[in-house]
Short mmCIF file of C-alpha atoms in Angstrom, two decimals:
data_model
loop_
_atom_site.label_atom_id
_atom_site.label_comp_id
_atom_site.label_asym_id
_atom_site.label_seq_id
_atom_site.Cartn_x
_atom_site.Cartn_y
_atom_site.Cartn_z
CA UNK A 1 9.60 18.63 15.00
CA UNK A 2 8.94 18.88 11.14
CA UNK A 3 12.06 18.01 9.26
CA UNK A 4 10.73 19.18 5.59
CA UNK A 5 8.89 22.68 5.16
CA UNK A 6 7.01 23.30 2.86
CA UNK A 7 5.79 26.95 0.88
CA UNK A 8 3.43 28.00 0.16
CA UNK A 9 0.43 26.07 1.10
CA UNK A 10 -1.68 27.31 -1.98
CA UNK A 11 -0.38 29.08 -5.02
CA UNK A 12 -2.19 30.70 -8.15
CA UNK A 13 -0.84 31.08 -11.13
CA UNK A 14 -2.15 32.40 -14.95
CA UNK A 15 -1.76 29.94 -17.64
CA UNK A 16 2.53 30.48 -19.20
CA UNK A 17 3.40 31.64 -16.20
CA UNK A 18 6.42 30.18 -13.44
CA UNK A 19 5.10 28.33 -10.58
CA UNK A 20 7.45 28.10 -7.76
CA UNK A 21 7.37 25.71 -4.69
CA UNK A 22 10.26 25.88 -1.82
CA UNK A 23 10.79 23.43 0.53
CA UNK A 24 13.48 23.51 3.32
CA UNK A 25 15.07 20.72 6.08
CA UNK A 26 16.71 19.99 9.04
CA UNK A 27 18.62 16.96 8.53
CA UNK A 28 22.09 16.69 7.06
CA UNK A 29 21.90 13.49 6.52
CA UNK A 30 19.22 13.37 3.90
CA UNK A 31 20.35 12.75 0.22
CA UNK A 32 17.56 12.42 -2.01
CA UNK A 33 15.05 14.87 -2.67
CA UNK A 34 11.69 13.91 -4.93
CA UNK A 35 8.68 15.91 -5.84
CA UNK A 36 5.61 14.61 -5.58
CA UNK A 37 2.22 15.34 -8.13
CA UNK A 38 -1.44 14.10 -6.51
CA UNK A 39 -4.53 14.79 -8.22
CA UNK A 40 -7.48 14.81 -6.38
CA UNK A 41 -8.40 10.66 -5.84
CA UNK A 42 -5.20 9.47 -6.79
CA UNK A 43 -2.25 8.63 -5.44
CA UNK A 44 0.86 11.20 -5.58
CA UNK A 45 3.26 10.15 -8.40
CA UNK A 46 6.75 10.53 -8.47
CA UNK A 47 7.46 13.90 -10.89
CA UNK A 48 10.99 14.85 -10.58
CA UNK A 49 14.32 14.18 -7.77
CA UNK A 50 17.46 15.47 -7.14
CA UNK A 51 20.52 14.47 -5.37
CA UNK A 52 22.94 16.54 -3.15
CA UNK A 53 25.59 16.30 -5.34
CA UNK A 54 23.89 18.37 -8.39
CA UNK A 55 22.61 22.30 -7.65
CA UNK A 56 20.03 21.60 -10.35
CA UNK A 57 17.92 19.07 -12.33
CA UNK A 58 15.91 19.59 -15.30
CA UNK A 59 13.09 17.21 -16.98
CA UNK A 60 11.12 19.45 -19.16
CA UNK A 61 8.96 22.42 -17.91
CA UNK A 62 10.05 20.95 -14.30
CA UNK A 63 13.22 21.96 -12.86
CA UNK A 64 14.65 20.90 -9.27
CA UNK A 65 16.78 23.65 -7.44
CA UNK A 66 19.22 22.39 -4.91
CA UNK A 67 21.07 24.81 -2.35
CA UNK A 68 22.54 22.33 -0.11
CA UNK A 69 24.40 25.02 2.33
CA UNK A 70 20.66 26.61 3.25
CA UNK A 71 19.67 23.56 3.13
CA UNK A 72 16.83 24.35 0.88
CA UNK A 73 15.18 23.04 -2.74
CA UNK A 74 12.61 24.43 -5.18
CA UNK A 75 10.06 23.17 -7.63
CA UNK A 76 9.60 25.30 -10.67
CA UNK A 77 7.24 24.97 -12.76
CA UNK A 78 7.81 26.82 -16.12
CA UNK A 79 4.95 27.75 -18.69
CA UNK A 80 2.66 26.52 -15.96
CA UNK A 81 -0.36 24.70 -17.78
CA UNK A 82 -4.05 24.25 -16.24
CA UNK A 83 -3.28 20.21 -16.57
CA UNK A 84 -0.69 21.47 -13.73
CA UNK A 85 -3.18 21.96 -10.96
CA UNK A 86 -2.81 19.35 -8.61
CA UNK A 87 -0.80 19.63 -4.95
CA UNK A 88 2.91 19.10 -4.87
CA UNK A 89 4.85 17.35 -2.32
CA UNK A 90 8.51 17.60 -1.34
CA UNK A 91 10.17 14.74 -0.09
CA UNK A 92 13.75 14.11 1.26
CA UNK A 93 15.20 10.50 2.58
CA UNK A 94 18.52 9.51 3.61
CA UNK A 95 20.14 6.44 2.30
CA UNK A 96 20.85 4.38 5.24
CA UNK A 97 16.68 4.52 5.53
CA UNK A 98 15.93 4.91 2.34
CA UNK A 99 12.03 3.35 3.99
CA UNK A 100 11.20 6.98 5.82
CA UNK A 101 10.42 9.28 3.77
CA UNK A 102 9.37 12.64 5.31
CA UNK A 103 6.93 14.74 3.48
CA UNK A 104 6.23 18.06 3.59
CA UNK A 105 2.60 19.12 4.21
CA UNK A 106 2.35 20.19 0.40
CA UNK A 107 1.29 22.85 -2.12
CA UNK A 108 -1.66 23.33 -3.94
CA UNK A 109 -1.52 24.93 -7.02
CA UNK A 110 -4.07 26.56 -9.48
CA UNK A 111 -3.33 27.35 -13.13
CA UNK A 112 -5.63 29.97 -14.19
CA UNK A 113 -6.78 29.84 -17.94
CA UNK B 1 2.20 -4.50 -14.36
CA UNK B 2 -0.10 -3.73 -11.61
CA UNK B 3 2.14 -1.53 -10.14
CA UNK B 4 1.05 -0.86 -6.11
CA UNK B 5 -2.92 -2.25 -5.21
CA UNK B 6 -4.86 -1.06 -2.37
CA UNK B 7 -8.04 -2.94 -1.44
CA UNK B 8 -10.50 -1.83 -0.28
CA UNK B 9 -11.16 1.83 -1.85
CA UNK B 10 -13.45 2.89 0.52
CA UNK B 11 -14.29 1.74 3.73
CA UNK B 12 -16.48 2.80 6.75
CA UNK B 13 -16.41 1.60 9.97
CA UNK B 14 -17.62 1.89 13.79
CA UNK B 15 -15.93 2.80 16.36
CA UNK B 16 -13.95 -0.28 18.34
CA UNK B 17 -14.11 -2.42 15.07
CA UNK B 18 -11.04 -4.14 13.27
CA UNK B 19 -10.07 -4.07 9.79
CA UNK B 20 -7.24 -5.06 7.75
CA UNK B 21 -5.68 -2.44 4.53
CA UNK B 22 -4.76 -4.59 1.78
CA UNK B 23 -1.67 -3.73 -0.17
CA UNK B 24 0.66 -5.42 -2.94
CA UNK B 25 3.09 -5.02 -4.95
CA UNK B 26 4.24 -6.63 -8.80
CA UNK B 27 7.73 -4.89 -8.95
CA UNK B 28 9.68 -6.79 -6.42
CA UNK B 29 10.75 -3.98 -4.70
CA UNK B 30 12.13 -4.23 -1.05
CA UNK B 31 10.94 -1.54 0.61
CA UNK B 32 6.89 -0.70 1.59
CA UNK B 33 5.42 1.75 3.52
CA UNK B 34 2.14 3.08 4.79
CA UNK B 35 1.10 6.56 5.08
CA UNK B 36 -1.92 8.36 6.07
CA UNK B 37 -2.90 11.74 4.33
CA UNK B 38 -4.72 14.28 6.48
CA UNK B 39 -6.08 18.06 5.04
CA UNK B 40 -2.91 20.12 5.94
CA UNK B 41 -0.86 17.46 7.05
CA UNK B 42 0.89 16.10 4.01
CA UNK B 43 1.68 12.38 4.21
CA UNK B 44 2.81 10.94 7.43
CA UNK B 45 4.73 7.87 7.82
CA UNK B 46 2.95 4.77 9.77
CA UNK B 47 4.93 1.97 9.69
CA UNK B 48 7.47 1.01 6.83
CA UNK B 49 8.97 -2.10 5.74
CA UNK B 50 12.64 -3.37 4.13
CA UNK B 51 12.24 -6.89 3.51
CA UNK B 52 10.45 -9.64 3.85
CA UNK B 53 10.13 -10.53 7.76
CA UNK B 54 11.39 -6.87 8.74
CA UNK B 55 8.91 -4.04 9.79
CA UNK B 56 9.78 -0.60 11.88
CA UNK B 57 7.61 1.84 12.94
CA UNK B 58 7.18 5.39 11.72
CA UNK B 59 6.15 8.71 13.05
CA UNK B 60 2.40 7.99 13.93
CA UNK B 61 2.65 3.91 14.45
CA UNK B 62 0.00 3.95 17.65
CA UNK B 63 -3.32 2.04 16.70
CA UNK B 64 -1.68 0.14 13.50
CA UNK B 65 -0.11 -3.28 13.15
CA UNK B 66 1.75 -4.78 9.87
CA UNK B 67 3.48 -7.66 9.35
CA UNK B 68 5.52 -8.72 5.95
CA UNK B 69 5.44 -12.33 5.23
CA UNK B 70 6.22 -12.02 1.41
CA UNK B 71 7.63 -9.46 -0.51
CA UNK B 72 4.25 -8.30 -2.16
CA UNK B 73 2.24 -8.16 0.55
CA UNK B 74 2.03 -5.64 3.26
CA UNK B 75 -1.39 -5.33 5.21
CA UNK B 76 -1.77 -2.87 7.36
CA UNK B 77 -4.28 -3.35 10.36
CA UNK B 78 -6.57 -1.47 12.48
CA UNK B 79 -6.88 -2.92 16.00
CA UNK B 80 -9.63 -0.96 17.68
CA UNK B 81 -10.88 1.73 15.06
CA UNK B 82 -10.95 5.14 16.58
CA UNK B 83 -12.31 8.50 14.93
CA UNK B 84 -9.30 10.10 14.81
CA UNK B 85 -8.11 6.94 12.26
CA UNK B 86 -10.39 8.49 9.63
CA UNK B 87 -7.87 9.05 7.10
CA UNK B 88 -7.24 8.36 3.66
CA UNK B 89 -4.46 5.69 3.21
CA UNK B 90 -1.49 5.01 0.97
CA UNK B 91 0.58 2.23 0.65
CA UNK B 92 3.85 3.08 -1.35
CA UNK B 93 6.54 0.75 -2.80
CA UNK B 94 10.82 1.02 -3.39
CA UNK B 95 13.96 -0.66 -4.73
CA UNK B 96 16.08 -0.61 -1.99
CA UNK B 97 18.91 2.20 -0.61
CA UNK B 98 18.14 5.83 -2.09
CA UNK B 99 17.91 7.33 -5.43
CA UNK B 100 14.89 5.88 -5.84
CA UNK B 101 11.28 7.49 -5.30
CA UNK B 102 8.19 5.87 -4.11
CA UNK B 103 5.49 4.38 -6.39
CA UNK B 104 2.05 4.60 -5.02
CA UNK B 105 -0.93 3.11 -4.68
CA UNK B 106 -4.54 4.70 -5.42
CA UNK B 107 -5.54 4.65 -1.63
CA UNK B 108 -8.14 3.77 0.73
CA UNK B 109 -10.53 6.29 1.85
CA UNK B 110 -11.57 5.56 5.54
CA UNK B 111 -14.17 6.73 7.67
CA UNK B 112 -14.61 5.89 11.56
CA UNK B 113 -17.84 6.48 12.77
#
């Protein structure tokens, strides 16, 4: 049973445009929500999180969307750049485990020139 | 600040043979966790760690040993390699409780022939 979904599994987008990634869970009992960036060899790096207790978060062109009663958070990207391609992974934990992170299976987006 | 190390990058190995994943950490965090990273599969946990002496398993533990002697180091070892281990692997680090995201390492690329 998958606990975070992720959508959509690729997305393109033209350069200045808004790149949107939606992820959705299960569990109640979760309380923190990252986003994760991966390029291809590396490691995913921590881009932007959100707690429960906020509807949204904002760290420059990134911006978190939280709707706790569907249960459901976004990714947008805004004035997408091609630096931006890379796949994007939501995340969500709970506190009392803060160990087990579940992933979703990611996005991989494409910023057109 | 080394942040998260993997060792080796790249690794191949037959079928029935043993092998031990390096990892460590430099930012005293508590928590550590292994994942392996499959095309379409996001990141899935193997076995995680919140202290020194204290291991649990995750979703796809079969196969996999760890143990945690030290805060910094948490090796992750293949018993009796299989095909279906080919994988690449990341070894992630946390502070403790939630609110706080992982930090990575760059992974280990392995192949089971």
């Amino acid at each position: 049973q998958q606990q975070v979904k992720q959508s959509p599994q690729s997305l393109i987008v033209q350069k200045g445009g808004i790149s949107i990634i939606n992820c959705a869970y299960e569990n109640t009992a979760f309380d923190y929500f990252p986003w994760y960036q991966q390029f291809p060899g590396k490691g995913p790096a921590l881009l932007i999180a959100i707690r429960p207790d906020v509807s949204e978060k904002k760290e420059g062109r990134f911006t978190i969307s939280f709707n706790k009663s569907a249960k459901q958070f976004s990714l947008h990207i805004m004035d997408s750049q091609p630096g931006d391609s890379a796949t994007y992974f939501c995340a969500a934990s709970k506190n009392t485990n803060a160990g087990k992170s579940t992933f979703g299976d990611g996005t991989t987006l494409t910023v057109k020139p | 600040n080394a942040g998260v190390t993997q060792t080796p990058k790249f690794q191949v190995l037959k079928t029935g043979q043993s092998m031990t994943l390096q990892c460590a950490q430099d930012m005293n965090h508590e928590y550590m966790s292994w994942y392996r990273q499959d095309p379409g599969m996001g990141l899935r946990l193997i076995h995680y760690s919140v202290g020194a002496g204290i291991t649990d398993q995750g979703e796809v533990p079969n196969g996999y040993n760890v143990s945690r002697s030290t805060t910094e180091d948490f090796p992750l070892r293949l018993l009796s390699a299989a095909p279906s281990q080919t994988s690449v692997y990341f070894c992630a680090s946390s502070y403790g409780g939630s609110g706080y995201g992982y930090t990575f390492g760059s992974g280990t690329r392995l192949t089971v022939v």
